[in-house]
Amino acid sequence: MSTEFLSTLSNLIGARHVLQAPLDIEPFCVDLRQRYLGQPLAVALPGTRAEVAELVRLARQFHVPLVPQGGNTSTCGAATPDGSGRALVVGLRRLDRTIEVDAANNSMTLEAGVTLARAQQIAESADRLFPLSLASEGSCQIGGNLATNAGGLAVLRYGTMRELTLGLEVVLPDGRVLNQLSGLRKDTSGLDLKQLFIGSEGQLGLITAATLKLFARPRARATALVGVADAHTAIDWLGALRERFADRLTAFEIMSADCLALLRDYQGDKVPFIAPWTLLIELSDSDGQAALEEALVEWLSARDMEDGVIAQSESERLALWQLREDMSETQKRRGPSIKHDIGVPSSAIPRFLDEAGQALRTAFPGCSIMAFGHAGDGNLHYNVSFTRPGNVDLFDDEAEVNRIVYDIVYRLNGTLAAEHGVGQLKTHWLEAYKDPLALSLMRSLKTLLDPDNLMNPGKWLAP
Ligand SMILES: Cc1cc2nc3c(=O)[nH]c(=O)nc-3n(C[C@H](O)[C@H](O)[C@H](O)COP(=O)(O)OP(=O)(O)OC[C@H]3O[C@@H](n4cnc5c(N)ncnc54)[C@H](O)[C@@H]3O)c2cc1C
């Protein structure tokens, strides 16, 4: 039966777009962090929306599960197939066309396989900004960004993919095409169906195109790296900066002293100082470079700070951002850690840091905690590591570490997945912490749209 399926599929999209040789399919079988290794039946690379729709109908007829895959940069195994050898991975990279750029409407419509870096370039060519920015932007795709409701470095000012999307085109699990591509900013004619698919991690349908918001390109930027005495001060500053600069506050990142010390081990003097907490603050505006810099200097000079640097040129600005962007990679070089991508209301960050730090140090004396992230959005990367006597694997204690962290996160009305999604990694934690009614409603929608559970099965909507 699978032979008949594969030969019909080959006739449909072309045999060279149906990968079956072990070496060809290898990159699609494993997630980026190499925690999950799957074994698909094959990998299909359809080239048009019509081919995607035909493929989905065929898969339904043969009862073949489908695993949509974009750039495969998921950090939670969301795009990795199971080991049964039954699922077809559907790679979207050949759907990489620009459908329309409507600069006057500040919108662009792209196919789902366009990489994020290219989407940014397409916007720039029209003298506009597409503001989503992630360290994985060279590989991740618009479809993957939508399916994970990606955030990143500019969420504080521009929002996540949910806020950045005007319209969507989706091939439903039965092969019908839901065309909601539209540049409308206002529409009161019913439910906003596109939001169902944003953040659904490929479990409700295959996204084939999207209409995205564009913005004026910022012509002025003022960027500072500033040390403060504690996390309470950091969050007070966030409120005060918002009050003073409103939307011009574009980024507000935070890094602990341990993070900076680790960076200094690898980068030496490129790390200008180490303070209890370090903030990367960026303002942007459509013009007025000198005035913006002056306003930031004036604001900072009226405050108590441990240390600080203001970028004097574009290269200095990029160097400050590089420190922030190097955090994850540098930690990886130091060794494994139990990673969290949590979110709490930004006002609760100091309490989260106090309570989680105390609880973890009591349970795991001497543990190292690397806390950094998008404090302006309440989203922290909170990575814990320690060595145990007798060569015990760090991950033997992962469940206990997670329980401590997530108990506090949910007491503070937070989330266990603020930007990296749930995938396979956090499914059982979602069961434990998500509001049961909310989860059950989500699963009813899954059953409605995908009664045969063929769309990315084994993930959190249908584990
Ligand atoms: C170094 C690094 C930095 C990162 N930084 C951030 C960050 O700052 N913010 C952030 O949000 N994430 C971040 N991520 C996580 C990841 O890059 C994002 O989740 C990204 O949006 C995934 O896109 P992708 O194309 O690689 O999707 P994939 O990893 O291929 O897939 C992710 C999920 O989307 C589904 N999917 C993919 N394409 C489609 C489609 N066309 N239709 C339906 N479902 C689809 C898959 O089935 C899967 O469930 C980072 C990852 C790395 C490695």
Coordinates of C-alpha atoms and ligand atoms in Angstrom, one line a residue:
M1 CA 0.0 0.0 0.0
S2 CA 2.8 2.4 0.8
T3 CA 4.4 1.6 -2.6
E4 CA 1.2 2.5 -4.3
F5 CA 0.9 5.7 -2.2
L6 CA 4.5 6.7 -3.0
S7 CA 4.2 6.0 -6.7
T8 CA 1.0 8.1 -6.9
L9 CA 2.7 10.8 -5.0
S10 CA 5.7 10.7 -7.3
N11 CA 3.4 11.1 -10.3
L12 CA 1.7 14.0 -8.6
I13 CA 4.7 16.2 -7.5
G14 CA 7.5 14.6 -9.5
A15 CA 9.7 11.6 -8.4
R16 CA 12.7 13.8 -7.6
H17 CA 10.6 15.7 -5.1
V18 CA 9.8 12.5 -3.1
L19 CA 12.9 11.8 -1.1
Q20 CA 13.4 8.2 0.1
A21 CA 17.2 7.5 0.2
P22 CA 18.4 7.4 3.8
L23 CA 21.0 10.1 3.2
D24 CA 18.5 12.4 1.5
I25 CA 15.9 12.1 4.3
E26 CA 18.4 12.2 7.2
P27 CA 18.2 16.0 7.8
F28 CA 14.4 15.8 8.1
C29 CA 14.5 12.9 10.7
V30 CA 16.2 14.6 13.6
D31 CA 15.5 17.9 15.5
L32 CA 18.0 20.6 15.8
R33 CA 19.0 19.7 19.4
Q34 CA 19.2 16.0 18.4
R35 CA 16.8 15.0 21.2
Y36 CA 14.3 13.3 18.8
L37 CA 15.1 10.9 16.0
G38 CA 12.2 9.9 13.8
Q39 CA 11.9 7.6 10.8
P40 CA 9.5 8.8 8.1
L41 CA 8.1 6.9 5.2
A42 CA 9.5 9.5 2.9
V43 CA 9.9 13.3 2.5
A44 CA 7.7 15.2 0.0
L45 CA 8.6 18.6 -1.3
P46 CA 5.5 19.9 -3.1
G47 CA 6.0 23.0 -5.3
T48 CA 2.6 24.7 -5.3
R49 CA -0.5 25.1 -3.2
A50 CA -2.4 22.9 -5.6
E51 CA 0.2 20.1 -5.1
V52 CA 0.0 20.5 -1.3
A53 CA -3.8 20.1 -1.5
E54 CA -3.6 17.0 -3.8
L55 CA -1.0 15.5 -1.6
V56 CA -3.1 16.0 1.5
R57 CA -6.1 14.4 -0.2
L58 CA -4.0 11.5 -1.3
A59 CA -2.5 11.0 2.2
R60 CA -6.1 10.9 3.6
Q61 CA -7.1 8.3 1.1
F62 CA -4.1 6.1 2.1
H63 CA -4.3 7.0 5.8
V64 CA -0.8 8.4 5.8
P65 CA 0.1 10.8 8.7
L66 CA 1.7 14.1 7.6
V67 CA 4.4 16.1 9.4
P68 CA 4.7 19.6 8.1
Q69 CA 8.3 20.9 8.3
G70 CA 9.7 24.3 7.6
G71 CA 13.3 25.2 8.4
N72 CA 13.4 22.4 11.1
T73 CA 14.7 24.9 13.7
S74 CA 12.1 23.8 16.4
T75 CA 13.8 23.4 19.8
C76 CA 11.0 21.1 21.1
G77 CA 10.8 18.3 18.4
A78 CA 7.6 19.8 16.9
A79 CA 8.6 19.0 13.4
T80 CA 10.2 15.6 13.9
P81 CA 8.2 12.5 12.8
D82 CA 7.8 9.5 15.1
G83 CA 9.8 6.3 14.6
S84 CA 7.1 4.2 13.0
G85 CA 8.2 4.7 9.4
R86 CA 4.5 5.6 8.5
A87 CA 4.5 9.4 8.4
L88 CA 5.3 11.6 5.4
V89 CA 7.3 14.7 6.2
V90 CA 6.1 17.6 4.0
G91 CA 8.8 20.1 3.5
L92 CA 7.6 23.5 2.3
R93 CA 10.8 25.0 1.0
R94 CA 9.8 25.0 -2.6
L95 CA 6.8 27.2 -1.8
D96 CA 9.0 30.3 -1.8
R97 CA 7.4 32.8 -4.0
T98 CA 6.4 36.4 -3.3
I99 CA 2.7 36.7 -4.2
E100 CA 2.3 40.5 -3.6
V101 CA 4.0 43.4 -1.9
D102 CA 1.5 46.2 -1.3
A103 CA 3.6 49.0 0.1
A104 CA 0.7 51.4 0.2
N105 CA -1.2 49.0 2.4
N106 CA 1.9 48.2 4.4
S107 CA 1.5 44.5 3.7
M108 CA 3.1 41.6 1.8
T109 CA 1.8 38.2 0.8
L110 CA 4.4 35.4 0.7
E111 CA 4.3 31.7 0.3
A112 CA 5.0 29.7 3.5
G113 CA 8.4 28.4 2.5
V114 CA 10.1 31.8 2.2
T115 CA 12.8 32.0 4.9
L116 CA 12.4 34.7 7.5
A117 CA 15.7 36.4 6.4
R118 CA 14.3 36.6 2.8
A119 CA 11.0 38.0 4.0
Q120 CA 12.9 40.7 5.8
Q121 CA 14.8 41.5 2.5
I122 CA 11.6 41.5 0.5
A123 CA 10.2 44.1 2.9
E124 CA 13.4 46.1 2.7
S125 CA 13.3 46.2 -1.1
A126 CA 10.0 47.9 -0.8
D127 CA 11.5 50.3 1.7
R128 CA 9.5 48.7 4.6
L129 CA 10.3 46.8 7.7
F130 CA 9.1 43.2 8.5
P131 CA 10.1 43.3 12.2
L132 CA 10.1 39.6 13.2
S133 CA 13.7 38.8 14.0
L134 CA 15.1 35.5 15.5
A135 CA 18.6 34.1 15.7
S136 CA 17.4 31.2 13.4
E137 CA 16.1 33.6 10.7
G138 CA 18.5 32.3 8.0
S139 CA 16.8 28.9 8.1
C140 CA 13.3 29.2 9.7
Q141 CA 10.4 29.8 7.3
I142 CA 7.3 32.0 7.4
G143 CA 5.1 28.8 7.7
G144 CA 7.1 27.6 10.7
N145 CA 7.0 31.1 12.2
L146 CA 3.2 31.1 11.9
A147 CA 2.8 27.6 13.2
T148 CA 4.8 28.4 16.3
N149 CA 3.5 31.9 16.8
A150 CA 7.2 33.0 16.8
G151 CA 8.3 36.0 18.7
G152 CA 11.9 37.3 19.0
L153 CA 13.8 40.5 19.5
A154 CA 11.2 43.1 18.7
V155 CA 8.0 41.7 20.2
L156 CA 7.8 44.6 22.7
R157 CA 7.2 47.1 19.9
Y158 CA 5.7 45.0 17.1
G159 CA 4.2 41.8 18.7
T160 CA 4.5 38.1 17.8
M161 CA 3.4 36.5 14.5
R162 CA -0.2 36.7 15.8
E163 CA -0.1 40.5 15.7
L164 CA 2.0 40.5 12.5
T165 CA -0.4 38.5 10.4
L166 CA -3.3 39.9 8.4
G167 CA -4.3 36.9 6.4
L168 CA -3.6 33.2 5.9
E169 CA -4.0 30.4 3.4
V170 CA -4.3 26.8 4.8
V171 CA -4.8 23.4 3.3
L172 CA -7.1 21.7 5.8
P173 CA -6.6 18.0 6.7
D174 CA -9.3 17.0 4.2
G175 CA -7.5 18.8 1.4
R176 CA -9.9 21.8 1.1
V177 CA -8.1 25.1 0.9
L178 CA -9.1 27.8 3.4
N179 CA -8.2 31.1 1.6
Q180 CA -8.1 33.9 4.1
L181 CA -5.4 35.9 2.4
S182 CA -6.3 39.5 2.9
G183 CA -4.7 42.8 3.6
L184 CA -7.6 43.9 5.7
R185 CA -6.9 45.5 9.1
K186 CA -10.5 45.6 10.2
D187 CA -13.1 42.9 9.6
T188 CA -16.1 42.3 11.9
S189 CA -17.7 39.7 9.7
G190 CA -17.3 36.7 12.0
L191 CA -14.6 34.7 13.8
D192 CA -11.0 35.3 13.0
L193 CA -10.1 31.8 11.8
K194 CA -6.5 32.5 10.9
Q195 CA -5.7 32.7 14.7
L196 CA -6.7 29.0 15.0
F197 CA -3.8 28.0 12.9
I198 CA -1.2 30.4 14.3
G199 CA 0.5 28.5 17.0
S200 CA -1.1 25.2 16.2
E201 CA 2.3 23.6 15.3
G202 CA 1.1 21.9 12.1
Q203 CA -1.6 19.9 13.8
L204 CA -4.7 21.6 12.2
G205 CA -3.5 22.1 8.6
L206 CA -0.7 23.0 6.3
I207 CA -0.1 26.8 6.0
T208 CA 0.8 27.6 2.3
A209 CA 0.8 31.4 2.3
A210 CA 0.3 34.5 4.5
T211 CA -0.3 38.2 4.3
L212 CA 2.0 40.0 6.7
K213 CA 2.1 43.5 8.1
L214 CA 4.9 45.9 7.1
F215 CA 6.1 49.0 9.0
A216 CA 8.1 52.1 8.3
R217 CA 11.8 51.4 8.5
P218 CA 13.4 52.9 11.5
R219 CA 16.0 55.5 10.5
A220 CA 17.2 56.3 14.0
R221 CA 18.3 54.0 16.7
A222 CA 19.8 54.5 20.2
T223 CA 21.1 51.5 22.0
A224 CA 22.6 51.1 25.4
L225 CA 24.0 48.2 27.5
V226 CA 23.5 49.2 31.1
G227 CA 24.2 47.4 34.5
V228 CA 21.6 47.7 37.3
A229 CA 21.7 46.5 40.9
D230 CA 18.8 44.1 40.8
A231 CA 15.9 42.7 38.8
H232 CA 13.4 45.0 40.6
T233 CA 15.3 48.0 39.4
A234 CA 15.3 46.5 35.9
I235 CA 11.5 46.2 35.8
D236 CA 11.0 49.7 37.3
W237 CA 13.1 51.0 34.4
L238 CA 10.9 49.1 31.9
G239 CA 7.9 51.0 33.2
A240 CA 9.6 54.3 33.3
L241 CA 11.1 53.8 29.8
R242 CA 7.6 53.0 28.4
E243 CA 6.2 56.0 30.0
R244 CA 8.9 58.3 28.6
F245 CA 9.4 56.8 25.1
A246 CA 6.1 54.9 24.5
D247 CA 6.4 52.9 21.2
R248 CA 9.9 54.1 20.6
L249 CA 11.1 51.6 23.1
T250 CA 11.8 48.7 20.7
A251 CA 13.8 46.2 22.9
F252 CA 14.4 45.6 26.5
E253 CA 16.6 42.5 27.1
I254 CA 18.0 41.3 30.4
M255 CA 21.0 39.1 31.2
S256 CA 22.2 37.9 34.6
A257 CA 25.7 38.5 36.0
D258 CA 26.4 34.7 35.4
C259 CA 25.5 35.1 31.8
L260 CA 27.9 38.0 31.3
A261 CA 30.7 36.2 33.2
L262 CA 30.3 33.2 30.9
L263 CA 30.4 35.4 27.8
R264 CA 33.6 37.1 29.2
D265 CA 35.2 33.7 29.6
Y266 CA 34.9 33.2 25.8
Q267 CA 35.0 36.8 24.5
G268 CA 37.2 38.6 27.0
D269 CA 37.1 42.4 26.7
K270 CA 34.2 42.4 24.2
V271 CA 32.1 42.2 27.4
P272 CA 32.5 45.7 28.7
F273 CA 31.4 45.1 32.3
I274 CA 29.7 42.7 34.6
A275 CA 26.8 43.9 36.8
P276 CA 24.2 42.0 38.9
W277 CA 21.8 42.5 36.0
T278 CA 22.6 43.9 32.5
L279 CA 20.0 45.5 30.2
L280 CA 20.1 45.9 26.5
I281 CA 17.8 48.8 25.7
E282 CA 17.0 50.0 22.2
L283 CA 14.9 53.0 21.1
S284 CA 14.0 53.5 17.5
D285 CA 12.3 56.2 15.4
S286 CA 11.6 57.1 11.9
D287 CA 14.2 59.9 12.0
G288 CA 16.1 62.2 14.4
Q289 CA 19.2 60.1 15.3
A290 CA 20.9 62.8 17.3
A291 CA 17.8 63.7 19.3
L292 CA 17.0 60.1 20.1
E293 CA 20.6 59.4 21.4
E294 CA 20.4 62.6 23.4
A295 CA 17.1 61.7 24.9
L296 CA 18.4 58.3 26.0
V297 CA 21.6 59.7 27.5
E298 CA 19.5 62.3 29.4
W299 CA 17.2 59.6 30.7
L300 CA 20.0 57.3 31.7
S301 CA 22.0 60.1 33.4
A302 CA 19.2 60.8 35.8
R303 CA 19.3 57.2 37.1
D304 CA 21.5 55.1 39.4
M305 CA 23.3 52.5 37.4
E306 CA 26.2 50.1 38.0
D307 CA 27.9 50.7 34.6
G308 CA 26.8 51.5 31.0
V309 CA 27.8 51.8 27.4
I310 CA 25.9 53.7 24.6
A311 CA 26.6 52.6 21.1
Q312 CA 28.3 55.4 19.1
S313 CA 28.0 53.8 15.7
E314 CA 26.2 51.1 13.8
S315 CA 29.1 48.7 14.3
E316 CA 29.0 49.3 18.1
R317 CA 25.3 48.8 18.1
L318 CA 25.6 45.5 16.3
A319 CA 28.4 44.4 18.7
L320 CA 26.1 45.0 21.7
W321 CA 23.4 42.9 20.1
Q322 CA 25.9 40.3 19.2
L323 CA 26.6 39.8 23.0
R324 CA 22.9 39.1 23.5
E325 CA 22.6 36.8 20.5
D326 CA 25.7 34.8 21.5
M327 CA 24.2 33.8 24.8
S328 CA 22.6 30.5 23.7
E329 CA 25.6 29.4 21.7
T330 CA 28.1 30.2 24.4
Q331 CA 26.1 28.2 26.9
K332 CA 26.0 25.3 24.6
R333 CA 29.8 25.4 24.5
R334 CA 30.0 25.3 28.3
G335 CA 27.8 22.1 28.4
P336 CA 24.3 20.9 28.7
S337 CA 21.6 22.6 30.7
I338 CA 17.9 22.1 31.5
K339 CA 16.3 24.8 29.4
H340 CA 13.1 26.7 30.0
D341 CA 11.4 29.3 27.8
I342 CA 9.0 30.6 30.3
G343 CA 6.8 33.7 30.3
V344 CA 5.3 35.7 33.2
P345 CA 3.8 39.2 33.3
S346 CA 6.9 41.4 33.1
S347 CA 6.0 42.9 36.5
A348 CA 6.4 39.4 38.0
I349 CA 9.9 38.8 36.7
P350 CA 11.7 39.8 39.9
R351 CA 9.4 37.6 42.0
F352 CA 9.9 34.6 39.6
L353 CA 13.7 35.1 39.7
D354 CA 13.8 35.3 43.6
E355 CA 11.4 32.3 44.2
A356 CA 12.8 30.0 41.5
G357 CA 16.4 30.8 42.3
Q358 CA 15.8 30.1 46.0
A359 CA 13.8 26.9 45.4
L360 CA 16.4 25.5 42.9
R361 CA 19.4 26.3 45.1
T362 CA 17.7 24.5 48.0
A363 CA 16.9 21.4 46.0
F364 CA 20.2 21.4 44.0
P365 CA 22.9 23.2 46.0
G366 CA 25.5 24.8 43.9
C367 CA 23.4 24.8 40.7
S368 CA 24.2 27.3 38.0
I369 CA 21.3 29.4 36.6
M370 CA 21.6 31.3 33.4
A371 CA 18.6 33.7 33.1
F372 CA 18.3 36.0 30.1
G373 CA 15.8 37.1 27.6
H374 CA 13.1 39.4 26.4
A375 CA 12.2 41.0 29.8
G376 CA 10.0 43.6 28.0
D377 CA 7.7 40.7 27.0
G378 CA 8.0 38.8 30.3
N379 CA 9.8 36.0 28.4
L380 CA 12.9 34.5 30.0
H381 CA 15.3 31.8 29.0
Y382 CA 16.0 30.1 32.3
N383 CA 18.6 27.4 32.0
V384 CA 19.7 25.3 34.9
S385 CA 22.8 23.0 35.2
F386 CA 24.7 21.2 38.0
T387 CA 27.0 18.3 38.4
R388 CA 26.0 15.4 40.5
P389 CA 28.3 13.0 42.3
G390 CA 28.9 9.7 40.6
N391 CA 28.5 10.9 37.0
V392 CA 24.7 11.0 37.3
D393 CA 23.2 12.5 34.1
L394 CA 21.9 16.0 34.6
F395 CA 18.7 15.1 32.7
D396 CA 17.9 12.5 35.4
D397 CA 16.7 15.4 37.4
E398 CA 15.0 17.3 34.6
A399 CA 11.5 16.5 35.8
E400 CA 12.1 17.8 39.3
V401 CA 13.8 20.9 38.0
N402 CA 10.9 21.5 35.6
R403 CA 8.3 20.9 38.3
I404 CA 10.0 23.5 40.6
V405 CA 10.2 26.1 37.8
Y406 CA 6.7 25.5 36.3
D407 CA 5.0 25.5 39.7
I408 CA 6.2 29.0 40.3
V409 CA 5.5 30.2 36.7
Y410 CA 1.9 29.1 36.9
R411 CA 1.4 30.6 40.4
L412 CA 2.4 33.8 38.8
N413 CA -0.1 33.3 35.9
G414 CA 2.7 32.5 33.4
T415 CA 3.3 30.0 30.6
L416 CA 5.8 27.2 30.2
A417 CA 6.2 28.0 26.5
A418 CA 6.5 31.7 25.7
E419 CA 8.1 31.4 22.3
H420 CA 9.6 28.0 21.4
G421 CA 6.3 26.0 21.4
V422 CA 5.3 22.7 23.0
G423 CA 6.2 20.1 20.4
Q424 CA 7.0 16.7 21.9
L425 CA 9.2 18.1 24.6
K426 CA 6.6 19.8 26.7
T427 CA 3.4 17.8 25.9
H428 CA 3.1 16.1 29.3
W429 CA 3.9 19.4 31.1
L430 CA 1.1 21.1 29.1
E431 CA -1.2 18.3 30.4
A432 CA -0.1 19.1 33.9
Y433 CA -0.4 22.9 33.9
K434 CA -2.7 24.1 31.1
D435 CA -6.3 24.9 32.1
P436 CA -8.1 21.6 31.4
L437 CA -11.1 23.3 29.9
A438 CA -8.9 25.2 27.5
L439 CA -7.0 22.1 26.5
S440 CA -10.2 20.1 26.0
L441 CA -11.6 22.9 23.7
M442 CA -8.4 22.8 21.7
R443 CA -8.7 19.1 21.3
S444 CA -12.3 19.3 20.3
L445 CA -11.3 21.6 17.5
K446 CA -8.6 19.1 16.5
T447 CA -11.2 16.4 16.3
L448 CA -13.5 18.6 14.2
L449 CA -10.8 19.5 11.7
D450 CA -8.8 16.4 11.7
P451 CA -11.0 13.4 12.8
D452 CA -8.5 10.9 11.5
N453 CA -5.6 12.5 13.4
L454 CA -3.3 12.7 10.3
M455 CA -1.9 16.2 10.8
N456 CA 1.4 16.0 12.8
P457 CA 0.1 13.3 15.2
G458 CA 1.7 12.5 18.5
K459 CA 2.2 16.1 19.5
W460 CA 0.2 17.9 22.2
L461 CA -3.2 18.2 20.5
A462 CA -3.4 14.4 20.1
P463 CA -0.5 12.8 22.0
Ligands
LIG1 C1 19.2 29.7 17.5 C2 17.7 29.7 17.6 C3 17.1 30.8 18.0 C4 15.7 30.8 18.1 N1 15.1 32.0 18.6 C5 13.8 32.0 18.6 C6 13.1 33.2 19.1 O1 13.8 34.2 19.4 N2 11.8 33.3 19.1 C7 11.0 32.2 18.7 O2 9.8 32.3 18.7 N3 11.6 31.0 18.3 C8 12.9 30.9 18.3 N4 13.5 29.8 17.9 C9 12.7 28.6 17.6 C10 12.4 28.4 16.1 O3 13.3 29.0 15.2 C11 11.0 29.0 15.8 O4 10.0 28.2 16.5 C12 10.6 29.0 14.3 O5 9.4 29.8 14.2 C13 10.4 27.7 13.6 O6 10.3 27.8 12.2 P1 10.7 26.6 11.3 O7 10.4 27.0 9.9 O8 12.1 26.2 11.5 O9 9.7 25.5 11.7 P2 10.0 24.0 12.0 O10 10.9 23.8 13.1 O11 10.2 23.3 10.7 O12 8.5 23.5 12.5 C14 8.0 24.1 13.7 C15 6.5 23.7 13.8 O13 5.8 24.3 12.8 C16 5.1 23.4 12.0 N5 5.2 23.9 10.6 C17 6.3 24.3 9.9 N6 5.9 24.8 8.7 C18 4.6 24.7 8.7 C19 3.6 25.0 7.7 N7 3.9 25.5 6.5 N8 2.3 24.7 8.0 C20 1.9 24.2 9.1 N9 2.8 23.9 10.1 C21 4.1 24.1 9.9 C22 5.9 22.1 12.2 O14 5.1 20.9 12.0 C23 6.3 22.2 13.6 O15 5.2 21.8 14.4 C24 14.9 29.7 17.8 C25 15.6 28.5 17.3 C26 16.9 28.5 17.2 C27 17.6 27.3 16.7

